[in-house]
Every structure is written in structure tokens, then in C-alpha cells.
Amino acid sequence: GRPPARLTMSNETFRLMWQDAMTDLHEQVQLEDPMLGQTEEAAPGEPVKPTIDNAFQHYACLYIKYMQIFQKLENCYDCMVHPQKREDVLVVLELVMRRVIELKHALVEWNPPRTDLQPPPPAQERPFPWEYVNLDDILVDLKLPPETLEVPVPRYFKENNAENIRLRDKVNSQYMNLKLEVKEVPIEETEDLDAPPSDMTLEQVIEIIQRNERGRQGKQRAFLFKDLREDEKRRHNYTSSQLEMDPEVAACNIQRLFRGFFSRVKAAESRDEELIFIGMKPARETGDGLEKELATAYKKRKTEQSDNKEAYAKALVDLKDEVTRDEGPQMRDGLRQERHLWVTDSIAESKEIPEDLTEFYKQKYPSPPVAEEVVEEPAGKKKKDDKKDKGKDKGKKGKKKKEEKPVEEESEHDNMDLDMLQEVVPMLEQQKEKAMLDRNYVQLERDTIQTFYDITKQEVLNLENHISKKDREMEQMEDNHRVEVRVYLQKVKHLEYEHKNNLESISIEGENFLAEEATSHDQRETMLKKQKKEYKMELKESDLVRAEEINSVKALHTKSLQMMRKMFEGNTAELEERCKERLSQLEADLELRRKVHIHEIEERKNLHISDLMKNHDKAFGQMKSYYNDITNDNLKLIKDLKDEVKEMKKKQASNQVMMYTIAQENQKLKEPLEVKVAEVTALRGELKDRDKDKLSLTNAKARLHVIENQLAGLKQQHKDLNSQHLSVEKERDDLYHTFEAAIKEVQQKTDFSNIVLEQKIQQASRDVDEADAQAEQITAAANLDPMQMEQIRDSITDALRSRNGMIKDLEYGLLRLRKGFNDALRTYSEQMVEFGIPVEEVDALGFQEFSQKGASIGPAGLVVK
């Protein structure tokens, strides 16, 4: 069934969430840039330098708000099912993520330092760039939970790259299987507890085995005693079951147990309700069932997302095909007509055929205006001028179309005299005739394209009729399918009726079988009870036999234990005597060794003392001589320093006299120095103006040099154009003469061919008349019906006409294919030459053009019948 509405959040919920997120985002943008969207800008005031705490508080609040917006948008994108909305949300989500990263960098940059790291008060306070910022105080002030700062990884990262992740994991697993022969490598090595340690001795292994065996035996002994106690308890209950309890006492015991159990259940329920009420325990509704329903709803929404995405992509392709099919020919005709009109207009204006459509695209898509170089000015003035220019630009947006009026340029014929105009008029008339021919050719191509469009339109109508026919066939098939479904439903009803009858018969047989099984079960139960009593008697007998065996084994163990104890006591006495003898011998040996070692140590001590005394005497002599030398040197140095002090006092007296004279001279030179300082300041001011003048002079020289270079280039271009003009005129005259000669030759050939065709037509008409006469004679001789002969003649003519039409269509198709092949071969040859392949290699490939009899010089698609 359908899950409840409170579990599957509707599309309206996520739409409202998206709306709230966009409202918060708009508020944040307005807070960050209050002048956004205003037409008039206020005069900027002096920027206020923020403190570190204020900047950190500002960026922290922005970071927290953007994190909330990011979480909302991420939930919206993950749960929305509308593909267009998801694309819009994705654009905003990526921008918000970028802004979150920028704010995190700003928080790191403006992170306030600790009090013990700050410099003393006179120094400027500096931030402490640390990546781990503390925002707990701000969260407490805003009363937000710590989960607000958790940065979730967008779920569409994995969903969009699921195939790449799967392929990566597959490659990694195959590589590990190939190199390491394992499917996966654990991050932490697990220790195998069952593996035996390699550094154990035989005694330790035996000790471990003994410990495990004793533990196993103890467990078995405990289980055995447990079974014996249970058997004893059952036996006691069986023997005491003959004593009957008073019914009232039994009822009181049952009531006491039930009331205790019921009161404990009620106390637990009331405790759970109290914990749920105060919020210390989750409600009972949030169980596994609700989580499963939530997971099912989430999967359903994801499948709906993928289905809508595929349908949207398919609809885009279908819409593009539909637009291409319906509006494509009209758009193509409009674009081609626009370019043809531009070509004819350019021919009429410049009397020349344009080489390409570069100028057309420049007129249709003008390039944006190039920004002019701005001269450096003071900051305040520059900002004001920029704002004034922005205001002017905004005010002139409406007047832009009025200012861009076409200006008529002066033609070169306006400055010619009468004689020159008379010479130019024939040339212009020839150009006019040529332009008319080109215009007629373009019009012919346009008519041809219109015919193609009409034919294509007729084919589209035929296809639509075919589709409607197929739709009718599909409807008929659906009707047949409905009839078959009714037949199958009737069969199903019949089978259900038979199944019901069979079920009743099987239920009766089952009841009989159950009754028989119940009787056989009762008989078998009585037989098993008898066998159980027999087995109990056998078990008691075996227990008695085993008890006797256990007593005999215990007696044997006590005898062997006493014998082993006597033997061990004798062995211990012998070992004690041996150990005492060895101990006395070891004490004597060690005493002797100790005395020898002490004697050696005393000899080494005496030798070391004598060496130390010798070294001490030697070092004392060296030290005495060293300090004597130092005292002698110090006495000499003191005497020299006293002499230097006397000389310094004499120099001090002379220097005081010299300083007095220098002070007198400084007083005399103070006034001229002030005059020179004023002159230096004036000259520095002039030097600043000189730098500006020098800069303007260099700029003027550079512009003059550029203009001179442009003038020289224009002069050279003018010479080249004159030479090209002369060569073009010569080619035009040659082409005119060759054109006239070709026209005369074509006229002669066409006259000759017309005479030949007239003769052939006359001969064919005579042959046709003779054939008609022969046919009439044959019909008269054979007494055939003239109406039948007329029908036969009509059918023959129709067949010939259809065959001629097919031949004409085939010739037209052949001509069109040849034209397309020639155009493609010519285009590819030109492209190969442009890419640097020599012409000889291109010709050596062996491709040759077909003859183009009856084809025009236009594109392959413009060949007409």
C-alpha cells in the first residue's frame, strides 16, 4: 500500500524548503552588498578599518548562515524529482559551496589570537591564521546546535560518479588479486589467535596442554553433577507428586504470581511514558517499521528522479528533432535568403563579389566596444569619474539605437568630372548586368529550394498518413487483446472454481488423515512411555554397577599414591645430601677467588695513585709558567694604556678648540643653507612636472611613430591595390573575349544539334505513322475490337511514360551523386592543402572528378531535374 503522508515528504515540502533557502540567500547577498540592484550610487565615504574581532564575528555569522542554506539546498537537490528544478538548484548549490569555502578562508585569515600571544598595547594587533577556528561561543549566542557546523558531503557526488567508483573498485580488486592474490587488503592487520606462537619451548607447550585438559575435565565433571542434580530433583518431584495441594492455596499462589507480573509490566510502561514525556527516551513510533517505510519512500523518490531525468533527456532529443523536422527548413531558407540578400546588396554597393561572409557576421554580430586606456589619477577622483561614467552609460542605454544611424559615405564617383563618368558608365553597366545575372541565379536557387520544400512537405504528409494507418492497426490490435484478456479471465474463473472444489475434497481427506494420525500418535505415545520406564530402570542398574567400579578404582589409586610418595621421599633425601656437598665446595672456591681479585685491585690502585701524582706535578708547573707570562703581559699593557690616555687628553683639548671654531663657521653658513634648501624644494617641484612632461612627450612620439607606420602601410596597400586593379581589368577583358567565343561556339553546336534533332523527330514521326498504319491493318485483318486496341495502346504509352520517368529520376540521382562526390572531393582536397599536404600527394591518391554535364556550379543539394 501507499506509505502514510507524514513519512513521504511531498514535493511541496521541498519546494517550500527551496523557497526559504533562496529567501535567506537573497537576504545574505543584500547584507554583503547593500548597493546591489540600486540605480543611483551614493558618494563613497572613507572606508572604516575593521578590528580583528569585528571581522571574525562578521565572517562567522555569514559562514553559519551559508552552512544552513547549503544544507537546505543539498536536501532539496537530493529529494526533488523535477529535472529542470534540480538543474537550477544544482547551479545555486555549487555557488553556495564556493562561497562557504571563501568564508572559511576568511575565518582562517581573521582568526583572533589568544591573549598570551598578542603583542604589547602600543603594537598593532595582528590575526593568528589557524585552520581550526572556534565558533562555539557564536553558536551559543545564536542558540544553534553543534550539528549546524557539520559539513555534509553532497550525496550527488557519489550518485553521479557511481559508475566511475564501481569501475575503480573493480580495477583495484583485480589488481590486488593479480599482484597480491587477495580480494582486499585490510587496513589493520588482524592477529590470528589460533595460530601457534613460534617462540615457545616444549615445557611451555606441555603446560598449556595440561591446563586445557584440566579445564575440559572440570567442565565435564560440572555438567555431570548438574545432570545428576536435575535427575534427583525430577525423581523427588515424581515421588512427591502423589501429595495433592489444597485448591485454595494453589489459586492464591497463581494470583500472587500473576499480580506481581502485571504490576511490574504496568510500572515499566509508566516509567517509559515518563521518560518519553521528558525527552530522555525516543517515542515508540520511531521503530524499525518507520525506518523501513522511510527507506522505501527514499528509494521510490530516487527511482522517480532517474525516470524523470531519462524522460527529460529523451524529450529534449525529441523536441530538437521535431523542431529540426518542422521548423528547420524554414529557418534554413530564412538564413540562406538573408545571406543571399546581403550578397546582392554588397554587389550592388561595391560592384564586387565578396570573397566570404566575414563582413556579414561583423554587421550581424558586432564586437563589443574596446575599453580605452585610463590614465592614472588619484584614487578618490578616479572612483568619482568611474561612477559618473557608469551613470552616463545607464542613461544612454535607451538612446543607443538613435545614435547608431547609418551615415552615407561619399562615393568615389562624386568627385569625377564628366569625361571620366562617361568612361566609367559602360563599366558600371557591365557590372550591373553581371549583378542581375547573379541575382537571377540566386532566385533560381531559391525556387529550386522551394520545390524541394514542397516535395519534402508532401513526403511528410504521406508519412503522417502512414502513421495514422499504423495507429488504426494498433487500435485494432488493442481490441483483439482486450477480447483475449476477457477469454483468459473466463478461463481463470473456471480454474478458480475447479480449485475450490479440489480444495474442499482435499480438506475432507486431510481431516480423515488427521484423525488417523491422532489415534496412531496416542498409541505411539503410550508405547514410548513404557519404553521410558524400562530405560529408567536400566539406568538405575547401570548407576549401581558404575558406583562399585568407581570405588574399586579409587582403592587402586590410593595404593599407587602411597607407593609413589615413599619413593619420592627417598629421592629427596639423596638430593639434599648431594646439594650440601656441592655447596661447601663452591664456598671454598669462591673465597679463594675473592682474595686473589682483591689483591689485584690493590696493586692497580697503587699504580694509578703514583701516575696521578706525577701528572699533577707536571700540570702545576705548566700552570705556574702560564700565569707568570700573563701577569708580565698585563703589566706591559697597563703601561702602554697610561701613555695612550695622556695623548688622548692632549687631543681632547685640541678638539674642543676646533669644535668652537667649527660652531662659529656653522652659524655663519646657516642663512645661505636655508636659501639653498628652499631652492632645492622649488627645483624638486619642477622636477615632478618635468617627469610628467617627459612622459607625455614620449607618448606623443610613440603615437607619431605608429601613425607614420600606418601611413607607410596604407601607401604600400594603395600601390598593391592599383596593381591588382590593373590585373583584374586585364583578366576581365580576357574573360569577356573568351566568353563571347564560347557563346558563339555553343550557338553553332546548338544549331547543328537542333537540325539533327529535327531530322530525327521527322524520321520518328514517320516511323510512328507507319507503325499506326500497320497496326490498323493488323486489327482490320484480325477483326479485333478497336476499343481493346485503344486500351492496349494507352497501357503501352503509360508504361513507356513511367519507364521514361524512372530513367529521368535515375539520371537525376546519378547526376546529384556525381555532383556531391565532386564537391566533397574538391572540399577535402582544399582542406588537405590547407593542412600542409602538398598538391602532388593529394593528386597522387587517384581520386578524379566525374563529368558534370547538365549540373550547375552551386552546392550538390541544388541540382534540379
PDB file of N, CA, C and O in Angstrom, residues 23 61 123 125 156 220 344 405 517 616 639 678 765 779 798 826 830:
ATOM      1  N   THR A  23      15.217  32.687  -0.226  1.00  0.00           N
ATOM      2  CA  THR A  23      14.953  33.940   0.505  1.00  0.00           C
ATOM      3  C   THR A  23      16.116  34.279   1.438  1.00  0.00           C
ATOM      4  O   THR A  23      16.586  35.427   1.488  1.00  0.00           O
ATOM      5  N   CYS A  61      29.282  34.728  11.380  1.00  0.00           N
ATOM      6  CA  CYS A  61      27.820  34.724  11.184  1.00  0.00           C
ATOM      7  C   CYS A  61      27.467  34.382   9.742  1.00  0.00           C
ATOM      8  O   CYS A  61      26.531  33.605   9.477  1.00  0.00           O
ATOM      9  N   ALA A 123      51.819  48.142  20.094  1.00  0.00           N
ATOM     10  CA  ALA A 123      51.957  47.487  18.790  1.00  0.00           C
ATOM     11  C   ALA A 123      50.575  47.219  18.186  1.00  0.00           C
ATOM     12  O   ALA A 123      49.568  47.140  18.891  1.00  0.00           O
ATOM     13  N   GLU A 125      47.567  45.193  16.540  1.00  0.00           N
ATOM     14  CA  GLU A 125      47.021  43.854  16.748  1.00  0.00           C
ATOM     15  C   GLU A 125      47.010  43.094  15.422  1.00  0.00           C
ATOM     16  O   GLU A 125      46.579  43.610  14.392  1.00  0.00           O
ATOM     17  N   TYR A 156      25.079  13.794  -4.185  1.00  0.00           N
ATOM     18  CA  TYR A 156      25.146  13.622  -5.641  1.00  0.00           C
ATOM     19  C   TYR A 156      26.578  13.407  -6.117  1.00  0.00           C
ATOM     20  O   TYR A 156      26.791  13.018  -7.275  1.00  0.00           O
ATOM     21  N   GLN A 220      33.397 -31.041  32.137  1.00  0.00           N
ATOM     22  CA  GLN A 220      32.600 -32.265  32.008  1.00  0.00           C
ATOM     23  C   GLN A 220      32.087 -32.741  33.363  1.00  0.00           C
ATOM     24  O   GLN A 220      30.944 -33.214  33.484  1.00  0.00           O
ATOM     25  N   THR A 344      23.758  40.193 -52.622  1.00  0.00           N
ATOM     26  CA  THR A 344      23.288  41.050 -53.721  1.00  0.00           C
ATOM     27  C   THR A 344      23.453  42.528 -53.368  1.00  0.00           C
ATOM     28  O   THR A 344      23.861  43.342 -54.221  1.00  0.00           O
ATOM     29  N   LYS A 405      22.689  55.754 -36.335  1.00  0.00           N
ATOM     30  CA  LYS A 405      22.050  55.936 -37.630  1.00  0.00           C
ATOM     31  C   LYS A 405      23.091  55.739 -38.728  1.00  0.00           C
ATOM     32  O   LYS A 405      24.242  56.144 -38.599  1.00  0.00           O
ATOM     33  N   GLU A 517      -4.010 -40.071  12.176  1.00  0.00           N
ATOM     34  CA  GLU A 517      -2.710 -39.768  12.760  1.00  0.00           C
ATOM     35  C   GLU A 517      -2.810 -39.536  14.270  1.00  0.00           C
ATOM     36  O   GLU A 517      -1.904 -39.884  15.034  1.00  0.00           O
ATOM     37  N   HIS A 616     100.022  15.429  38.205  1.00  0.00           N
ATOM     38  CA  HIS A 616      99.662  16.644  38.936  1.00  0.00           C
ATOM     39  C   HIS A 616     100.839  17.603  39.043  1.00  0.00           C
ATOM     40  O   HIS A 616     100.699  18.811  38.838  1.00  0.00           O
ATOM     41  N   LYS A 639     101.050  49.808  31.175  1.00  0.00           N
ATOM     42  CA  LYS A 639     101.972  50.910  30.910  1.00  0.00           C
ATOM     43  C   LYS A 639     101.652  51.586  29.581  1.00  0.00           C
ATOM     44  O   LYS A 639     101.603  52.823  29.473  1.00  0.00           O
ATOM     45  N   ALA A 678      65.533  76.021   0.210  1.00  0.00           N
ATOM     46  CA  ALA A 678      64.321  76.492  -0.481  1.00  0.00           C
ATOM     47  C   ALA A 678      64.459  76.318  -1.978  1.00  0.00           C
ATOM     48  O   ALA A 678      63.505  75.928  -2.683  1.00  0.00           O
ATOM     49  N   SER A 765       8.547  10.546 -86.394  1.00  0.00           N
ATOM     50  CA  SER A 765       7.108  10.731 -86.672  1.00  0.00           C
ATOM     51  C   SER A 765       6.674   9.879 -87.851  1.00  0.00           C
ATOM     52  O   SER A 765       5.592   9.280 -87.839  1.00  0.00           O
ATOM     53  N   THR A 779      -5.272  -4.987 -87.160  1.00  0.00           N
ATOM     54  CA  THR A 779      -6.570  -5.102 -86.476  1.00  0.00           C
ATOM     55  C   THR A 779      -7.692  -5.371 -87.464  1.00  0.00           C
ATOM     56  O   THR A 779      -8.618  -6.126 -87.166  1.00  0.00           O
ATOM     57  N   ASP A 798       1.404   4.462 -71.303  1.00  0.00           N
ATOM     58  CA  ASP A 798       1.603   4.708 -69.864  1.00  0.00           C
ATOM     59  C   ASP A 798       2.859   4.013 -69.349  1.00  0.00           C
ATOM     60  O   ASP A 798       3.636   4.588 -68.559  1.00  0.00           O
ATOM     61  N   ARG A 826      36.489  18.055 -53.932  1.00  0.00           N
ATOM     62  CA  ARG A 826      37.112  19.368 -54.012  1.00  0.00           C
ATOM     63  C   ARG A 826      37.325  19.969 -52.614  1.00  0.00           C
ATOM     64  O   ARG A 826      38.388  20.538 -52.315  1.00  0.00           O
ATOM     65  N   GLU A 830      40.965  20.774 -50.832  1.00  0.00           N
ATOM     66  CA  GLU A 830      41.343  22.101 -50.326  1.00  0.00           C
ATOM     67  C   GLU A 830      41.718  22.046 -48.846  1.00  0.00           C
ATOM     68  O   GLU A 830      42.686  22.683 -48.411  1.00  0.00           O
TER      69      GLU A 830
END
